[in-house]
mmCIF file of C-alpha atoms in Angstrom:
data_model
loop_
_atom_site.group_PDB
_atom_site.id
_atom_site.type_symbol
_atom_site.label_atom_id
_atom_site.label_comp_id
_atom_site.label_asym_id
_atom_site.label_seq_id
_atom_site.Cartn_x
_atom_site.Cartn_y
_atom_site.Cartn_z
ATOM 1 C CA SER A 1 -0.113 0.101 0.009
ATOM 2 C CA VAL A 2 0.867 3.816 0.011
ATOM 3 C CA LEU A 3 1.275 3.872 3.499
ATOM 4 C CA THR A 4 3.502 0.999 3.669
ATOM 5 C CA LEU A 5 5.399 2.621 1.022
ATOM 6 C CA THR A 6 5.907 6.118 2.553
ATOM 7 C CA PHE A 7 6.924 4.233 6.018
ATOM 8 C CA MET A 8 9.330 2.231 4.036
ATOM 9 C CA LYS A 9 10.541 5.710 2.869
ATOM 10 C CA ILE A 10 11.149 6.994 5.926
ATOM 11 C CA VAL A 11 13.107 4.009 7.580
ATOM 12 C CA LEU A 12 15.256 4.124 4.615
ATOM 13 C CA VAL A 13 16.107 8.109 5.122
ATOM 14 C CA GLY A 14 16.405 6.927 8.194
ATOM 15 C CA THR A 15 19.197 4.088 8.502
ATOM 16 C CA ILE A 16 21.150 6.512 5.250
ATOM 17 C CA ALA A 17 21.093 9.584 8.736
ATOM 18 C CA VAL A 18 22.366 6.465 10.741
ATOM 19 C CA GLY A 19 24.889 5.077 8.812
ATOM 20 C CA VAL A 20 26.341 8.412 7.785
ATOM 21 C CA THR A 21 26.911 9.685 11.252
ATOM 22 C CA GLY A 22 28.477 6.273 11.935
ATOM 23 C CA GLY A 23 30.608 7.046 9.676
ATOM 24 C CA LEU A 24 31.465 9.971 10.871
ATOM 25 C CA LEU A 25 31.642 9.031 13.949
ATOM 26 C CA ALA A 26 33.919 5.842 13.418
ATOM 27 C CA TRP A 27 36.503 7.833 10.948
ATOM 28 C CA ARG A 28 37.085 10.021 14.215
ATOM 29 C CA GLU A 29 38.096 7.612 14.935
ATOM 30 C CA ARG A 30 41.056 6.489 13.353
ATOM 31 C CA PRO A 31 43.505 4.704 13.783
ATOM 32 C CA GLU A 32 41.680 3.071 16.831
ATOM 33 C CA PRO A 33 41.187 -0.961 15.661
ATOM 34 C CA GLY A 34 38.065 -1.541 13.281
ATOM 35 C CA SER A 35 37.227 2.696 12.409
ATOM 36 C CA VAL A 36 38.001 1.916 9.039
ATOM 37 C CA PRO A 37 36.320 -1.027 8.310
ATOM 38 C CA LEU A 38 33.776 0.009 10.146
ATOM 39 C CA VAL A 39 33.070 3.198 7.773
ATOM 40 C CA LEU A 40 33.458 1.065 4.775
ATOM 41 C CA LEU A 41 30.682 -1.517 6.031
ATOM 42 C CA LEU A 42 28.364 1.782 6.831
ATOM 43 C CA ALA A 43 29.132 2.911 3.032
ATOM 44 C CA GLY A 44 27.880 0.226 2.070
ATOM 45 C CA GLN A 45 25.133 0.444 4.002
ATOM 46 C CA CYS A 46 24.756 3.618 3.070
ATOM 47 C CA TRP A 47 25.044 2.897 -1.037
ATOM 48 C CA TRP A 48 22.153 0.093 -0.224
ATOM 49 C CA SER A 49 19.556 1.582 1.210
ATOM 50 C CA THR A 50 19.964 4.771 -0.837
ATOM 51 C CA THR A 51 20.064 2.707 -3.424
ATOM 52 C CA LEU A 52 16.724 1.332 -2.187
ATOM 53 C CA PHE A 53 15.351 3.589 -1.233
ATOM 54 C CA PHE A 54 15.466 4.869 -5.409
ATOM 55 C CA ARG A 55 13.342 1.730 -6.578
ATOM 56 C CA ILE A 56 11.231 1.938 -4.319
ATOM 57 C CA THR A 57 10.316 5.791 -5.736
ATOM 58 C CA SER A 58 10.922 5.383 -9.174
ATOM 59 C CA THR A 59 7.598 3.728 -11.903
ATOM 60 C CA SER A 60 9.625 2.946 -14.367
ATOM 61 C CA LEU A 61 11.004 -1.163 -15.140
ATOM 62 C CA SER A 62 14.117 0.475 -16.288
ATOM 63 C CA ALA A 63 14.421 2.421 -13.424
ATOM 64 C CA LYS A 64 13.922 -0.181 -11.097
ATOM 65 C CA VAL A 65 16.708 -2.086 -12.832
ATOM 66 C CA PHE A 66 19.140 0.121 -13.113
ATOM 67 C CA TRP A 67 19.054 1.236 -8.960
ATOM 68 C CA VAL A 68 18.720 -2.062 -8.491
ATOM 69 C CA ASP A 69 21.798 -3.527 -10.516
ATOM 70 C CA VAL A 70 24.334 -0.312 -9.296
ATOM 71 C CA SER A 71 22.856 -1.862 -5.426
ATOM 72 C CA TRP A 72 25.771 -4.721 -5.912
ATOM 73 C CA VAL A 73 28.699 -1.773 -5.307
ATOM 74 C CA GLY A 74 27.436 -0.997 -1.697
ATOM 75 C CA ILE A 75 26.174 -5.241 -1.454
ATOM 76 C CA GLY A 76 28.985 -6.763 -2.509
ATOM 77 C CA LEU A 77 31.266 -4.170 0.214
ATOM 78 C CA ILE A 78 29.250 -4.749 2.977
ATOM 79 C CA PRO A 79 30.926 -8.696 3.391
ATOM 80 C CA VAL A 80 33.994 -8.409 3.514
ATOM 81 C CA ALA A 81 34.259 -4.817 5.824
ATOM 82 C CA TRP A 82 32.020 -6.572 8.151
ATOM 83 C CA LEU A 83 34.227 -9.987 8.172
ATOM 84 C CA TYR A 84 38.098 -6.977 7.778
ATOM 85 C CA PHE A 85 36.169 -4.441 10.987
ATOM 86 C CA ALA A 86 35.769 -7.958 13.261
ATOM 87 C CA LEU A 87 39.377 -9.774 12.487
ATOM 88 C CA GLU A 88 40.971 -6.240 12.909
ATOM 89 C CA TYR A 89 38.626 -5.680 16.348
ATOM 90 C CA ALA A 90 39.994 -8.436 17.703
ATOM 91 C CA GLY A 91 42.721 -8.413 17.182
ATOM 92 C CA TYR A 92 44.001 -10.658 14.599
ATOM 93 C CA ASP A 93 45.988 -8.304 12.056
ATOM 94 C CA GLU A 94 47.541 -10.702 10.743
ATOM 95 C CA TYR A 95 44.837 -11.581 8.270
ATOM 96 C CA THR A 96 43.890 -8.011 7.932
ATOM 97 C CA THR A 97 46.584 -6.872 5.217
ATOM 98 C CA ARG A 98 46.028 -5.825 1.957
ATOM 99 C CA LYS A 99 46.709 -9.077 -0.172
ATOM 100 C CA TYR A 100 44.240 -11.058 1.785
ATOM 101 C CA LEU A 101 41.373 -8.391 2.136
ATOM 102 C CA LEU A 102 42.340 -7.690 -2.889
ATOM 103 C CA ALA A 103 41.770 -12.561 -2.112
ATOM 104 C CA LEU A 104 38.642 -11.492 -0.252
ATOM 105 C CA SER A 105 37.527 -8.766 -2.324
ATOM 106 C CA VAL A 106 37.093 -10.855 -5.738
ATOM 107 C CA VAL A 107 33.498 -12.652 -5.339
ATOM 108 C CA PRO A 108 32.330 -8.856 -4.342
ATOM 109 C CA ALA A 109 34.780 -7.181 -6.763
ATOM 110 C CA ILE A 110 32.705 -9.311 -9.579
ATOM 111 C CA THR A 111 29.553 -9.461 -8.478
ATOM 112 C CA ALA A 112 29.620 -5.531 -8.616
ATOM 113 C CA ILE A 113 30.638 -6.140 -12.537
ATOM 114 C CA LEU A 114 28.273 -8.179 -13.299
ATOM 115 C CA GLY A 115 25.201 -5.847 -12.164
ATOM 116 C CA LEU A 116 26.394 -2.855 -13.386
ATOM 117 C CA THR A 117 26.231 -4.965 -17.196
ATOM 118 C CA SER A 118 22.971 -7.187 -16.602
ATOM 119 C CA GLU A 119 21.698 -6.641 -19.861
ATOM 120 C CA PHE A 120 24.869 -7.742 -21.595
ATOM 121 C CA HIS A 121 23.885 -11.911 -19.251
ATOM 122 C CA HIS A 122 21.684 -13.642 -17.520
ATOM 123 C CA LEU A 123 24.738 -14.404 -14.029
ATOM 124 C CA LEU A 124 22.566 -12.201 -11.334
ATOM 125 C CA TYR A 125 19.031 -12.452 -13.201
ATOM 126 C CA VAL A 126 17.297 -15.268 -15.129
ATOM 127 C CA ASP A 127 14.314 -12.864 -15.849
ATOM 128 C CA THR A 128 12.128 -9.066 -14.671
ATOM 129 C CA GLN A 129 8.954 -8.255 -14.308
ATOM 130 C CA LEU A 130 7.669 -5.318 -13.186
ATOM 131 C CA VAL A 131 5.131 -6.461 -10.232
ATOM 132 C CA ALA A 132 1.797 -3.857 -9.749
ATOM 133 C CA HIS A 133 0.006 -3.915 -6.568
ATOM 134 C CA GLY A 134 -2.602 -1.406 -6.277
ATOM 135 C CA ALA A 135 -0.987 2.099 -7.087
ATOM 136 C CA VAL A 136 1.884 0.699 -6.424
ATOM 137 C CA THR A 137 5.046 -1.316 -8.233
ATOM 138 C CA SER A 138 7.739 -3.479 -7.307
ATOM 139 C CA ILE A 139 10.066 -5.352 -8.899
ATOM 140 C CA SER A 140 10.534 -9.322 -9.295
ATOM 141 C CA ARG A 141 12.853 -10.808 -10.684
ATOM 142 C CA SER A 142 14.567 -14.673 -10.927
ATOM 143 C CA PRO A 143 18.003 -15.114 -9.862
ATOM 144 C CA GLY A 144 20.038 -16.422 -11.558
ATOM 145 C CA ILE A 145 23.427 -18.689 -11.189
ATOM 146 C CA TRP A 146 26.061 -15.704 -9.618
ATOM 147 C CA PHE A 147 23.230 -14.431 -8.207
ATOM 148 C CA TRP A 148 23.351 -17.792 -5.300
ATOM 149 C CA VAL A 149 27.485 -17.595 -5.568
ATOM 150 C CA ILE A 150 27.372 -14.233 -3.752
ATOM 151 C CA ALA A 151 23.890 -15.279 -1.691
ATOM 152 C CA ILE A 152 26.303 -18.016 -0.036
ATOM 153 C CA TYR A 153 29.533 -16.049 -0.034
ATOM 154 C CA THR A 154 27.801 -13.051 1.918
ATOM 155 C CA TYR A 155 26.346 -15.491 4.316
ATOM 156 C CA LEU A 156 30.351 -17.877 4.824
ATOM 157 C CA LEU A 157 31.797 -13.872 5.539
ATOM 158 C CA GLY A 158 29.092 -13.013 7.439
ATOM 159 C CA LEU A 159 30.130 -16.549 9.766
ATOM 160 C CA LEU A 160 33.559 -15.660 9.331
ATOM 161 C CA GLY A 161 33.269 -12.977 11.179
ATOM 162 C CA ALA A 162 30.499 -13.657 13.939
ATOM 163 C CA LEU A 163 34.089 -16.171 15.394
ATOM 164 C CA PRO A 164 36.285 -13.531 16.479
ATOM 165 C CA LEU A 165 33.228 -11.711 18.472
ATOM 166 C CA LEU A 166 32.032 -14.459 19.618
ATOM 167 C CA GLY A 167 35.099 -15.654 21.149
ATOM 168 C CA LEU A 168 35.535 -12.089 22.673
ATOM 169 C CA VAL A 169 32.639 -12.775 24.071
ATOM 170 C CA THR A 170 34.074 -15.547 26.463
ATOM 171 C CA SER A 171 36.359 -13.261 26.452
ATOM 172 C CA GLU A 172 37.782 -13.344 30.568
ATOM 173 C CA VAL A 173 37.894 -9.267 29.829
ATOM 174 C CA SER A 174 34.790 -8.464 31.062
ATOM 175 C CA THR A 175 35.229 -4.731 28.915
ATOM 176 C CA PHE A 176 35.365 -7.079 25.011
ATOM 177 C CA ARG A 177 32.426 -8.916 26.384
ATOM 178 C CA GLY A 178 29.863 -5.874 26.525
ATOM 179 C CA GLN A 179 31.837 -3.976 23.277
ATOM 180 C CA SER A 180 31.250 -7.090 21.446
ATOM 181 C CA LEU A 181 27.951 -8.647 22.562
ATOM 182 C CA ALA A 182 27.009 -5.189 21.216
#
């Protein structure tokens, strides 16, 4: 409904505001462990929220497809930044080197390129339709093979990022427990 759409827009603007504010605060905390990856994580979240805002605001199929396709730039950044944040924050500095970061970024970089070139292949999506729900139009896309690759990759990095933080939750140092749990 139109009311739901309006509510979604308000929530998205709120998430963008929180993401920008959090990113600026994290940027001020450099060189504290985890601050730069947190900025990248929040930048990815803000990009995703912004593209989603424009996608739900758009009315034409081509505009909605455009915003979905460019959203992959931010979506791909999130899992890499999350893992990088967790490793750096938990003190696993040996895994936060440039070579590991570049290696972890290969799948998201390919995904961003595939998103930006989706009209030439069907790797991310095999079918696209505009669906009307009363006065609101949305987009329906059937996932392609690369969609499942990036989905699995995202969940894998999400899990791997949770593990070092869970280690801190069980730490003997109470400061780490509270911060990591949060």
